[in-house]
Coordinates of C-alpha atoms and ligand atoms in Angstrom, one line a residue:
X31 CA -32.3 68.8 -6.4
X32 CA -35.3 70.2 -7.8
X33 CA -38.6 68.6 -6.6
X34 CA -40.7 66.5 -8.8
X35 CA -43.7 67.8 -10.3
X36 CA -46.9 65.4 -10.1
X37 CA -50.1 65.7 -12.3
X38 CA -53.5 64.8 -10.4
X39 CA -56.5 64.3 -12.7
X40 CA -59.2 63.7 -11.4
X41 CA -63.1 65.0 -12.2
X42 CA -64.3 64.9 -8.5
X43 CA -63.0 68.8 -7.0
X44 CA -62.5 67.3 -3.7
X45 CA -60.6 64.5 -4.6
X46 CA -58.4 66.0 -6.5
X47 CA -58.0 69.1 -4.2
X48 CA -57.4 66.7 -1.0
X49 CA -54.7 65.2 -2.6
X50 CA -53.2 67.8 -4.5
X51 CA -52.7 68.8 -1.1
X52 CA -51.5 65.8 0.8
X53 CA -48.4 65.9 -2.1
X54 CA -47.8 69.2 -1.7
X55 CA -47.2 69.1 1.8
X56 CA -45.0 66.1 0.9
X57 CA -42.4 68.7 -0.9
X58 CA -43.2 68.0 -4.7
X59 CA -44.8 70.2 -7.4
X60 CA -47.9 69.7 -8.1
X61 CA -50.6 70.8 -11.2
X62 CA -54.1 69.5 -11.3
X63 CA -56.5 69.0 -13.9
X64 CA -60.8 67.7 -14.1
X65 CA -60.5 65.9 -17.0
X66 CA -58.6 64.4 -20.3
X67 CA -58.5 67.6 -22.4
X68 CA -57.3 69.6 -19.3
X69 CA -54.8 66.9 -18.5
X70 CA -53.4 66.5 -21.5
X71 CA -52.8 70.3 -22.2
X72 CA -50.9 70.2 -18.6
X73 CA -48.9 67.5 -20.2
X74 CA -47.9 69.4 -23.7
X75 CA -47.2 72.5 -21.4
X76 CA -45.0 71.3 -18.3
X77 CA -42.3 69.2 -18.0
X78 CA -44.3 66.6 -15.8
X79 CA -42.2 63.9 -13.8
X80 CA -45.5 61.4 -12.7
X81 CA -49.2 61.5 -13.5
X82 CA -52.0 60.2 -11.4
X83 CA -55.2 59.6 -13.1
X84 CA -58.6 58.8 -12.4
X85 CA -60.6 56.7 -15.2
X86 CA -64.1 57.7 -15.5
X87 CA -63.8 61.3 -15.5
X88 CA -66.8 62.4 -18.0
X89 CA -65.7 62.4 -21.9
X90 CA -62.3 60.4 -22.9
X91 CA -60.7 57.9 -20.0
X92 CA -58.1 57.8 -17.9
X93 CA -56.8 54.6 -20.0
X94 CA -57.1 57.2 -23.4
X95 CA -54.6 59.9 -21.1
X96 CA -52.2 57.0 -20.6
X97 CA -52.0 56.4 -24.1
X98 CA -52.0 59.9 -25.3
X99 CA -49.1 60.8 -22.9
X100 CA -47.0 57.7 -23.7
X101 CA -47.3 58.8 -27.2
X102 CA -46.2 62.4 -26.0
X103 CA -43.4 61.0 -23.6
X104 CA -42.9 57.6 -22.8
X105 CA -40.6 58.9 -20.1
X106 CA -43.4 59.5 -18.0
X107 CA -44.8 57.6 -15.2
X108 CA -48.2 57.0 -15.4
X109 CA -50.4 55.6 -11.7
X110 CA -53.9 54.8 -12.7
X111 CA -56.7 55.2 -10.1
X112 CA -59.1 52.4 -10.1
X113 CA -62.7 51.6 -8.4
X114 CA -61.8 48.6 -6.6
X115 CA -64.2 46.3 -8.9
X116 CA -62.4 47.7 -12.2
X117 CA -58.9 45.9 -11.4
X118 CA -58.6 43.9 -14.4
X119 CA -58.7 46.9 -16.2
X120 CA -56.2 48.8 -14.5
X121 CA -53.8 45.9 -14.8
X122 CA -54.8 45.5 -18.3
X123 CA -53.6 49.2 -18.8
X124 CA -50.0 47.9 -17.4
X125 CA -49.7 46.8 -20.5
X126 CA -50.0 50.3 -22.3
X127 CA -47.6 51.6 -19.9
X128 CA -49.0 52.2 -16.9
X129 CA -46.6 52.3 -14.0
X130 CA -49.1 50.8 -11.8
X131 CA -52.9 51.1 -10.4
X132 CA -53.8 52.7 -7.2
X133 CA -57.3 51.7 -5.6
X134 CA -60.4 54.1 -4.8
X135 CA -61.0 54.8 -1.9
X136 CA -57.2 55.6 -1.6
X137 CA -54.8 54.6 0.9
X138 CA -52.6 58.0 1.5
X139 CA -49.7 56.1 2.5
X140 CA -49.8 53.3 0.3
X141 CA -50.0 56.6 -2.6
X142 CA -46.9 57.9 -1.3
X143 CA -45.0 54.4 -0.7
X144 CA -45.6 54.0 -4.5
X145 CA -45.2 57.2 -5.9
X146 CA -41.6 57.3 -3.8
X147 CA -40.7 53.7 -5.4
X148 CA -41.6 55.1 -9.0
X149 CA -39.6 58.3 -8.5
X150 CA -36.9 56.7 -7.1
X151 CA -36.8 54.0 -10.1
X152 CA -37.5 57.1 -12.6
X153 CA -34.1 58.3 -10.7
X154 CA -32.0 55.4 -11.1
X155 CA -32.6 55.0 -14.7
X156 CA -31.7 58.2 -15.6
X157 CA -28.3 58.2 -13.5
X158 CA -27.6 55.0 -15.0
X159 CA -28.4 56.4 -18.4
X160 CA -26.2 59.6 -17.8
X161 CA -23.1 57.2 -16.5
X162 CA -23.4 54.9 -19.8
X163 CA -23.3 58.1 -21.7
X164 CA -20.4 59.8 -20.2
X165 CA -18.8 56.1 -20.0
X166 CA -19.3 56.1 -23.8
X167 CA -18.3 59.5 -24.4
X168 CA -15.1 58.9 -22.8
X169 CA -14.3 55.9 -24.7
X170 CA -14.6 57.4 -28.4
X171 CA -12.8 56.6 -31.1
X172 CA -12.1 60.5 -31.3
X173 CA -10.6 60.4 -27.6
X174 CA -8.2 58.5 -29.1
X175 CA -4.8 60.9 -29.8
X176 CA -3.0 60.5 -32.7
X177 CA -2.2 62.6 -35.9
X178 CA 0.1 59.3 -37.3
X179 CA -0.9 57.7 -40.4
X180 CA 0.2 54.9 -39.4
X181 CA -1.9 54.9 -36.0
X182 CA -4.6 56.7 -38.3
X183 CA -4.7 53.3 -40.4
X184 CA -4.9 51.3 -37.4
X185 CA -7.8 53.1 -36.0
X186 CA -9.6 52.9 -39.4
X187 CA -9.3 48.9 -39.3
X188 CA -10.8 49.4 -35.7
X189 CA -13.5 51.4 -36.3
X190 CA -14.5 49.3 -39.4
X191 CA -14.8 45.7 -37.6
X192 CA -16.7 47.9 -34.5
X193 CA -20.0 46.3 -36.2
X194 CA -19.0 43.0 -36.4
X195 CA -19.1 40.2 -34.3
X196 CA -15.8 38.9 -35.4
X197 CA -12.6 38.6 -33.5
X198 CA -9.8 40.8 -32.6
X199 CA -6.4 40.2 -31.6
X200 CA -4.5 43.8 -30.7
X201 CA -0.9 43.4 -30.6
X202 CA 1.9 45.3 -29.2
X203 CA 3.9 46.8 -26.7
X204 CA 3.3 47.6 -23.0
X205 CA 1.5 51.1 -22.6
X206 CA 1.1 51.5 -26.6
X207 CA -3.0 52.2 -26.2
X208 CA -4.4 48.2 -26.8
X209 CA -7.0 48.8 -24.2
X210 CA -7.9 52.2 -25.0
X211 CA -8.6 50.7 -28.5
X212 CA -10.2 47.6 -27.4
X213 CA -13.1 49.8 -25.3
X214 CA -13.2 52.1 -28.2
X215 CA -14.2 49.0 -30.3
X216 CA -16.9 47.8 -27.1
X217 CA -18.4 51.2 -27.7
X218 CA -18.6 52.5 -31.1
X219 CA -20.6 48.7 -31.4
X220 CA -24.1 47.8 -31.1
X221 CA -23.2 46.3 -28.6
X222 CA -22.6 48.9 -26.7
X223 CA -25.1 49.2 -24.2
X224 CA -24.4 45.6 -22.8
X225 CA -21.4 45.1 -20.6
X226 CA -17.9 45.2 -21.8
X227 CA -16.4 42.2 -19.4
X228 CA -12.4 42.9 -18.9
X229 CA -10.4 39.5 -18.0
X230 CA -6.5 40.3 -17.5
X231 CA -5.4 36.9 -18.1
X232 CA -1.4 37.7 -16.2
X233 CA -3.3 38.8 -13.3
X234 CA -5.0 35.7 -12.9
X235 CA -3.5 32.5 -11.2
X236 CA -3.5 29.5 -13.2
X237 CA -5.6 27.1 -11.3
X238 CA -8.5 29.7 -10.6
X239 CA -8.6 31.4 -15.0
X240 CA -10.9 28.5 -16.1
X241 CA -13.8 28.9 -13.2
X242 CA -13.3 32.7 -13.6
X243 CA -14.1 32.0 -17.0
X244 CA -16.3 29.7 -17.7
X245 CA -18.2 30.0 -13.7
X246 CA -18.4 26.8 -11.1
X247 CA -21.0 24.8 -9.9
X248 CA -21.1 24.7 -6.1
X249 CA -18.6 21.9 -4.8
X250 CA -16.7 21.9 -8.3
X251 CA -13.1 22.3 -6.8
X252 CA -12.4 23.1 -2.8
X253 CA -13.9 26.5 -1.9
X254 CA -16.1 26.5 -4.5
X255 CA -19.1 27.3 -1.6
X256 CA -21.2 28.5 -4.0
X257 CA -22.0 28.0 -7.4
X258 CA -20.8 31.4 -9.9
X259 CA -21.5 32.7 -13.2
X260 CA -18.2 33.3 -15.2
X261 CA -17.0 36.4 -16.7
X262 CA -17.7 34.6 -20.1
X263 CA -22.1 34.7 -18.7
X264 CA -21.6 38.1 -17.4
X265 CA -20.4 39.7 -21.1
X266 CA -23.7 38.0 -22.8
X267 CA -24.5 40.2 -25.4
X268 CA -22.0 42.3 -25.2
X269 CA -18.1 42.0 -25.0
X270 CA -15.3 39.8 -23.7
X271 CA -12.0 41.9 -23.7
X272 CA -8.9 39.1 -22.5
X273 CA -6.4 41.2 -22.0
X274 CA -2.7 39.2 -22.0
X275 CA -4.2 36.4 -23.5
X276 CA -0.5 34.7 -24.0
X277 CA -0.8 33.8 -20.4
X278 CA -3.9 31.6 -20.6
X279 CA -2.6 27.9 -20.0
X280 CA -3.2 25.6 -22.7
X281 CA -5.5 23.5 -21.0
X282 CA -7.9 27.2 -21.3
X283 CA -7.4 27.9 -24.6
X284 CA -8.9 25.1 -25.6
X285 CA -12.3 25.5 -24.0
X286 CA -11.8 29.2 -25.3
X287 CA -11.4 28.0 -28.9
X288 CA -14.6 25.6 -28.4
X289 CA -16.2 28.6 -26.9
X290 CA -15.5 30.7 -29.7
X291 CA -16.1 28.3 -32.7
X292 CA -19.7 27.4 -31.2
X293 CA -20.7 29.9 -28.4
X294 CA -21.0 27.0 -26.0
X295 CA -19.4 26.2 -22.9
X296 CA -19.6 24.4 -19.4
X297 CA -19.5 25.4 -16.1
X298 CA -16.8 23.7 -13.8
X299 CA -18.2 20.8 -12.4
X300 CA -21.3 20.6 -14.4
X301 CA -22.0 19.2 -17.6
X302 CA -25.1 21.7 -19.1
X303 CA -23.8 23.1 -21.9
X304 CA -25.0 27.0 -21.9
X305 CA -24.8 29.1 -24.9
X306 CA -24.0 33.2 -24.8
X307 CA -23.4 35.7 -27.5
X308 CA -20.3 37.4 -26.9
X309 CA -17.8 39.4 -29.4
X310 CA -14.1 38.5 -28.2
X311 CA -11.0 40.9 -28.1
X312 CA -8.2 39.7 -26.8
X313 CA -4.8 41.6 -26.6
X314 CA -1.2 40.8 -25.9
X315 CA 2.2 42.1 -25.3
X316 CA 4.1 38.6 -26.4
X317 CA 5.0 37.5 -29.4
X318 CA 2.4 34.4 -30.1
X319 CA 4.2 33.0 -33.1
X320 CA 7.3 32.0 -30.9
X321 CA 5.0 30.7 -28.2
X322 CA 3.3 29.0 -30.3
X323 CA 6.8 27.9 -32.1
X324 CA 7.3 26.8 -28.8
X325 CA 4.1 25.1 -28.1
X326 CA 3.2 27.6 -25.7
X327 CA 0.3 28.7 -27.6
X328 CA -2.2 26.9 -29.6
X329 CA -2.0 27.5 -33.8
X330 CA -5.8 26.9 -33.7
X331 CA -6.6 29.0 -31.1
X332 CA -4.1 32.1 -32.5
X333 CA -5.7 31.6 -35.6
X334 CA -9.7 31.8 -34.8
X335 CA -8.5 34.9 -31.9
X336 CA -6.9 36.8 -35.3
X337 CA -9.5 37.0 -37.5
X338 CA -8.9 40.6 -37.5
X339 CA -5.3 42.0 -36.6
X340 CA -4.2 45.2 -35.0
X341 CA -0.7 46.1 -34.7
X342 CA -0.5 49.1 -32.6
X343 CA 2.6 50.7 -33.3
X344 CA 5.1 51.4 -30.6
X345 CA 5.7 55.5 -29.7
X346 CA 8.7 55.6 -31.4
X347 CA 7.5 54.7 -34.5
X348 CA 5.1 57.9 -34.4
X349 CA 7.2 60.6 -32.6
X350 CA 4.9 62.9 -34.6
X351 CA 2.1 62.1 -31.5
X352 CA 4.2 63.1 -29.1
X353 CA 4.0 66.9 -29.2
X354 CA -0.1 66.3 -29.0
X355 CA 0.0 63.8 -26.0
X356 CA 2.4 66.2 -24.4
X357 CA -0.4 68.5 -24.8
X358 CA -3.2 66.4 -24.1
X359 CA -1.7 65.3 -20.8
X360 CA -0.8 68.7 -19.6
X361 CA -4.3 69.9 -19.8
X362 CA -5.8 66.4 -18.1
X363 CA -3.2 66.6 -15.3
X364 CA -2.8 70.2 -14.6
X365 CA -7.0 70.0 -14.2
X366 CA -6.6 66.6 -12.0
X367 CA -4.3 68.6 -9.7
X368 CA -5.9 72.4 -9.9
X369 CA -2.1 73.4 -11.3
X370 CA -2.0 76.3 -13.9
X371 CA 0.6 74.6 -15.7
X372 CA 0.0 75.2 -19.5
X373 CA 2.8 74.7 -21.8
X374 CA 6.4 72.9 -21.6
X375 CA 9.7 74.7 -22.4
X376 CA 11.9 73.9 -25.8
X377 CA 14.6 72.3 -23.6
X378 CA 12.1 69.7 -22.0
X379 CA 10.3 69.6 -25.0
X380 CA 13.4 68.6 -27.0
X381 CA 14.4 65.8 -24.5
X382 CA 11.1 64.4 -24.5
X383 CA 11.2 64.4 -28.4
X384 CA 14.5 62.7 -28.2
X385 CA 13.5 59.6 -25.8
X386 CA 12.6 56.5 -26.7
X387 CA 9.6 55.3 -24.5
X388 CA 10.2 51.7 -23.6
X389 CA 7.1 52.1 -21.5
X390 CA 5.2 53.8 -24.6
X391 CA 2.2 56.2 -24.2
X392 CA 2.1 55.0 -20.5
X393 CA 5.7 56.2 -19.8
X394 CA 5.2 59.8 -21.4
X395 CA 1.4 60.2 -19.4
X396 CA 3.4 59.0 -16.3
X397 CA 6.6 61.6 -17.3
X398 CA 4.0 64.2 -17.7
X399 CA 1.5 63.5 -15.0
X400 CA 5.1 64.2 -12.5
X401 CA 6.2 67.2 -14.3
X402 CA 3.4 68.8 -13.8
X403 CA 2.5 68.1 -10.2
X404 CA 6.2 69.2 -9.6
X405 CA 6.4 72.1 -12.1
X406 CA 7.4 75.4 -10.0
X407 CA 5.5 78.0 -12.7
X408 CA 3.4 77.3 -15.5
X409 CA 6.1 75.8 -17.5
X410 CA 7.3 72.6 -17.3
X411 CA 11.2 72.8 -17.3
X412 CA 13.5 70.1 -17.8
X413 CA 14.5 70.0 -14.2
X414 CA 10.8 68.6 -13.6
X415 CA 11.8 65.8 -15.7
X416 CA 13.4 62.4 -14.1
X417 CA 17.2 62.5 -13.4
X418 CA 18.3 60.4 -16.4
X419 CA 17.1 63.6 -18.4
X420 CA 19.3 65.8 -17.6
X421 CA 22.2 63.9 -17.2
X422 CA 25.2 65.7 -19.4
X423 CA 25.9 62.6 -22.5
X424 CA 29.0 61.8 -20.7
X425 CA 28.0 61.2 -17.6
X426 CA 25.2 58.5 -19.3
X427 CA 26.5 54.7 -18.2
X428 CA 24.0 52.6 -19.9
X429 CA 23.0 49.1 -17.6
X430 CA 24.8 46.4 -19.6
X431 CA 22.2 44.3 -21.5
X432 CA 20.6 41.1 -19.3
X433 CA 23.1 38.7 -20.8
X434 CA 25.8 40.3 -20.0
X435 CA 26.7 38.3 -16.4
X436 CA 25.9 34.5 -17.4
X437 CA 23.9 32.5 -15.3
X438 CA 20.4 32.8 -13.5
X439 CA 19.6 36.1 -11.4
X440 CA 21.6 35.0 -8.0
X441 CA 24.8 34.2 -10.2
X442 CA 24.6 37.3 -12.6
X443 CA 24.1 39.6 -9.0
X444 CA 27.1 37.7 -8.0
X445 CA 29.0 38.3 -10.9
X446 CA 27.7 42.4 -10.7
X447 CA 29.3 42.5 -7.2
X448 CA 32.5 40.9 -7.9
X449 CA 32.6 43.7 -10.7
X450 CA 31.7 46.6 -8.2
X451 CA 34.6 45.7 -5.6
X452 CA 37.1 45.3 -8.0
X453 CA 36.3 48.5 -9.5
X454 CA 36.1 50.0 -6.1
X455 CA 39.6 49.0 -5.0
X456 CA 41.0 50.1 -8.4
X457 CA 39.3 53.6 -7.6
X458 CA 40.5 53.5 -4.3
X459 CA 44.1 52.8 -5.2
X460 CA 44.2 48.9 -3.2
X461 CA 43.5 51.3 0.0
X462 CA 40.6 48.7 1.6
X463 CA 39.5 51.2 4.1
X464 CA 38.5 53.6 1.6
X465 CA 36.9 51.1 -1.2
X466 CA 35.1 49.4 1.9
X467 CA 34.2 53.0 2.5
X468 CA 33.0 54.2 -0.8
X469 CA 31.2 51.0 -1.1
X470 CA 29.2 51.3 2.4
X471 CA 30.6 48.0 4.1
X472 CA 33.0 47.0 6.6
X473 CA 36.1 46.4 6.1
X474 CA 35.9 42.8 7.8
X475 CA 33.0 42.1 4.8
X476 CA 35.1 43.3 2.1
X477 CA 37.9 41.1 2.9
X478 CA 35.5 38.2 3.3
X479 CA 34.1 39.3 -0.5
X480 CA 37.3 39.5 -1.9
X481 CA 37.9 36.5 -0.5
X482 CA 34.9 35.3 -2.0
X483 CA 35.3 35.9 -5.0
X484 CA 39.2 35.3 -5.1
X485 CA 40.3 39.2 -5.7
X486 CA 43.8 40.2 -4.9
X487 CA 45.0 43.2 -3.1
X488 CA 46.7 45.0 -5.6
Ligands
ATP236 N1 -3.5 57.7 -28.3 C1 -3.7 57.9 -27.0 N2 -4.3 59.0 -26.6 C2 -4.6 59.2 -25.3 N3 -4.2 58.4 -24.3 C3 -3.5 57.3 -24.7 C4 -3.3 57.0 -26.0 N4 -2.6 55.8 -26.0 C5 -2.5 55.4 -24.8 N5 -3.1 56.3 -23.9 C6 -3.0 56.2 -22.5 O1 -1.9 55.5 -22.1 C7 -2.2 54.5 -21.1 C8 -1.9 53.1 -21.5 O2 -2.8 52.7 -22.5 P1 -3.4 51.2 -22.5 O3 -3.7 50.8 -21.1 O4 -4.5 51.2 -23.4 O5 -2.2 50.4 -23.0 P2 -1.9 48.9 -23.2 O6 -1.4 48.7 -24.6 O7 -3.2 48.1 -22.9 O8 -0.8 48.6 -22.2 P3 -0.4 47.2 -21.4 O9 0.2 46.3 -22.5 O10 0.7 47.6 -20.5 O11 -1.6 46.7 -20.8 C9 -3.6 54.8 -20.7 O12 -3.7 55.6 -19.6 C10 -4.2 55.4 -21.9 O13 -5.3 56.2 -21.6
MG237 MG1 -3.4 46.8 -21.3

C-alpha cells in the first residue's frame, strides 16, 4: 500500500521540522509548509491524505486553511493545533470540519495515536465506499441478460417504479431472475445507499417469521435472552425484499399489511409502536390467487403487496435469451475456474435450444457452470452435457406424472415397486433367480414381495 502523505504547517521552523521528522520516521510522506499561502499551494499541488495545522501562523489562520481546504476537498482530514487556552476555538472549528484539535506543547504519541485513528477511519470509508460501488455495479439493471421483448417490457416496468416507494409483487417461476430484478430495483433507487434487507420467508420456521420480523423484547417468548431489532428496523430507509412471501402464515400477514398501510409495527412482547420507512418487494413462486381461493393468503394483503406487478416470464417463453446466457455464462464460469473454454459446439448448442428449463435461468447457469468445468478443449461438446441429453429419442422413458400411482408418497412407492417386479419377472421370463438378480435382491425378498403384493409366478 502506498504510504500516506501528511501536510505539517506550521510558522515556527523547529516545530515544524521536529515533527516533520518524527512522521517521517514513522513510514508516511510528508510536505511541510510556514504558513496559509504556502499550505494551501501544497494542497492544490499534491494529493494530500491529512493536514496538521497550526493557527496563529502570521497572515490568514489555521481555522481560514481548514475552510479553504474543505472547499478544495472535503475528503481531507484536517487536525488543528491549539495553544492549550484556545480550546473552544479548536472545538469550535469541529464544526467546519476539523477532524480534531491537537494541544501545544504536543504529546508525540498522543499525535500519532490520532493521526493512526483518522487514517484508519479515512481507510474504512473508502473500502466501504468502493464495496457499495462494486455491490451496485453488479446489481444493474444492464447486468440484467435479455434481448426478449417480452422480458425487455418487464424490465421497463421495473426500472420505472425504481423511484417510488410503492410495492412490488414479482411473480414467477423457480430460477426465472425475481431476485436479480428485485436488487436491481434496491439499487437503481434512492434508496440505494441504505440497506437492502433480504427475508426468505420458506426458509424461515413458522413460530420464529414474526420476531425475525418485527424484533423481540427480552423475555417475549422462551429463548428470547435478549431483546432484537427485526429485519423490518434493520431495512429503515431502505428496502425490505420478502422473498417466498406465500409462505408467511396468516397470523404475519396481517401485521405485514398494518405495517405496510401505516409504517408502524410492534416488537414481540412490547407494546411501543415504532415507525420505519421501508419500500417492500416481496416475490413468489406460488400462485396467490388459489391460496388465497383457499384462504391461504389474505385478499387484503395480496392486494396492498401488488400495487405494482411483475410477471417474469419463464425461459421457455424467451428461447431467444438463451443463446446470450449461454454466452454470458461461459465467460463468467470459464473465468471462475481459469478454463479457456470459449464457445459451445452446434450439437450442444442445439440441445440446449431444444430443452425446456423447468429449473429456468438457474437450470441453464447450473448446465453451463458443469460443462465447462468438465469441457475437455475449449468447446463445450454435447458429451459435457448431463446424461438425459444425449439420450437417442427412443431410449427417452419419461417419469409418469405424480398422479399416476394413487395415494400418499408410501403407497404410490408401493404401488412403483409392485410395477418394477412384475416387469422384472416378465423380462426375466418367470425365472425368479434372474428377475431377483436383475433387480439387486434375494431371492428369499422377492418371493416375500410378490407375496406382498399378491403377484403370481407366471
Ligand atoms: N437475465 C439474467 N441474466 C443473468 N443472470 C440471470 C438472469 N436471470 C437469472 N439469472 C441468474 O439465475 C439465477 C437465478 O436467479 P434468481 O435467484 O434471481 O431467481 P429467482 O426467480 O429468485 O428463483 P427462486 O424462485 O428459485 O428463488 C441467479 O444466479 C441469477 O444470477
Ligand atoms: Mg429467489
Amino acid at each position: 500500500m502506498k504510504p500516506f502523505t501528511i501536510l505539517v504547517v506550521d510558522d515556527e521552523k523547529i516545530q515544524r521540522e521536529s515533527l516533520s521528522g518524527f512522521l517521517r520516521k514513522k513510514g508516511y510522506r510528508v510536505l511541510s509548509a510556514q504558513n496559509y499561502d504556502a499550505g494551501y499551494n501544497a494542497v492544490k499541488e499534491n494529493t494530500i491524505d491529512l493536514i496538521l495545522t497550526d493557527v496563529k501562523m502570521g497572515g490568514k489562520s489555521g481555522y481560514e486553511l481548514l475552510r479553504s481546504v474543505k472547499e478544495l476537498n472535503p475528503e481531507i482530514t484536517v487536525i488543528i493545533m491549539t495553544a492549550y487556552g484556545n480550546v473552544e476555538e479548536a472545538v469550535a472549528a469541529m464544526k467546519d470540519g476539523a477532524y480534531d484539535y491537537l494541544t501545544k506543547p504536543l504529546d508525540l504519541d498522543e499525535v500519532e495515536l490520532l493521526i493512526h485513528r483518522a487514517l484508519q477511519f479515512k481507510l474504512l470509508k473508502s473500502e466501504n465506499q468502493e464495496l457499495r460501488q462494486k455491490l451496485e455495479a453488479k446489481h444493474r439493471f444492464t447486468n440484467i441478460i435479455t434481448n426478449s421483448p417480452l422480458m425487455e417490457e418487464v424490465l421497463n416496468v421495473a426500472v420505472r417504479s425504481a423511484n417510488s416507494k410503492t410495492s412490488i409483487l414479482i411473480e414467477g417461476e423457480s430460477g426465472t431472475g425475481k431476485e436479480l430484478i428485485a436488487r436491481a430495483i434496491h439499487y437503481a433507487s434512492p434508496r440505494k445507499d441504505k440497506p437492502l434487507i433480504v427475508v426468505n420467508c420458506a426458509a424461515i420456521t413458522e413460530s420464529l417469521i414474526e420476531s425475525e420480523l418485527f424484533g423481540h423484547e427480552k423475555g417475549a417468548f422462551t429463548g428470547a435472552v435478549q431483546a432484537r431489532a427485526g429485519r423490518v428496523e434493520k431495512a429503515d430507509g431502505g428496502t425490505l425484499f420478502l422473498d417466498e412471501v406465500g409462505d408467511v402464515p396468516l397470523s404475519v400477514q396481517v401485521k405485514l399489511l398494518r405495517f405496510l398501510q401505516f409504517g408502524e409495527f410492534q416488537r414481540l412482547g412490547s407494546n411501543q409502536t415504532l415507525k420505519v420507512d421501508v419500500r417492500l418487494i416481496a416475490a413468489t413462486n406460488r400462485d396467490l390467487h388459489e391460496m388465497i381461493a383457499r384462504n391461504q393468503f389474505r385478499e387484503d394483503f395480496y392486494y396492498r403487496l401488488n400495487v405494482i406487478n411483475i410477471q417474469v416470464p419463464p425461459l421457455r417463453k424467451r428461447k431467444e435469451d438463451i443463446p446470450l446466457l449461454i454466452d454470458h455464462f461461459i465467460k463468467k464460469y470459464a473465468q471462475e475456474n481459469h478454463k479457456d473454454v470459449r464457445s459451445i459446439s452446434r450439437e450442444a448448442f442445439d440441445l440446449l435450444m431444444k430443452y425446456d428449463y423447468p429449473g429456468n435461468v438457474r437450470e441453464l447457469e447450473n448446465l453451463i457452470e458443469r460443462a465447462v468445468v468438465l469441457a475437455r478443449s475449449d468447446i463445450i461438446e454435447k458429451e459435457d452435457l448431463p446424461v438425459q441429453f444425449h439420450v437417442k429419442e427412443s431410449q427417452k422413458t419419461s417419469a409418469p406424472p405424480l398422479d399416476f400411482y394413487p395415494g400418499n408418497i408410501r403407497e404410490k412407492i408401493e404401488a412403483f415397486e409392485k410395477d418394477l417386479i412384475a416387469r422384472a419377472l416378465k423380462e426375466a421370463n418367470f425365472n425368479q433367480s434372474k428377475a431377483a438378480r436383475n433387480l439387486g435382491i434375494s431371492e428369499r425378498n422377492l418371493r416375500y414381495k410378490m407375496q406382498k403384493y399378491g403377484l403370481k409366478n407366471s
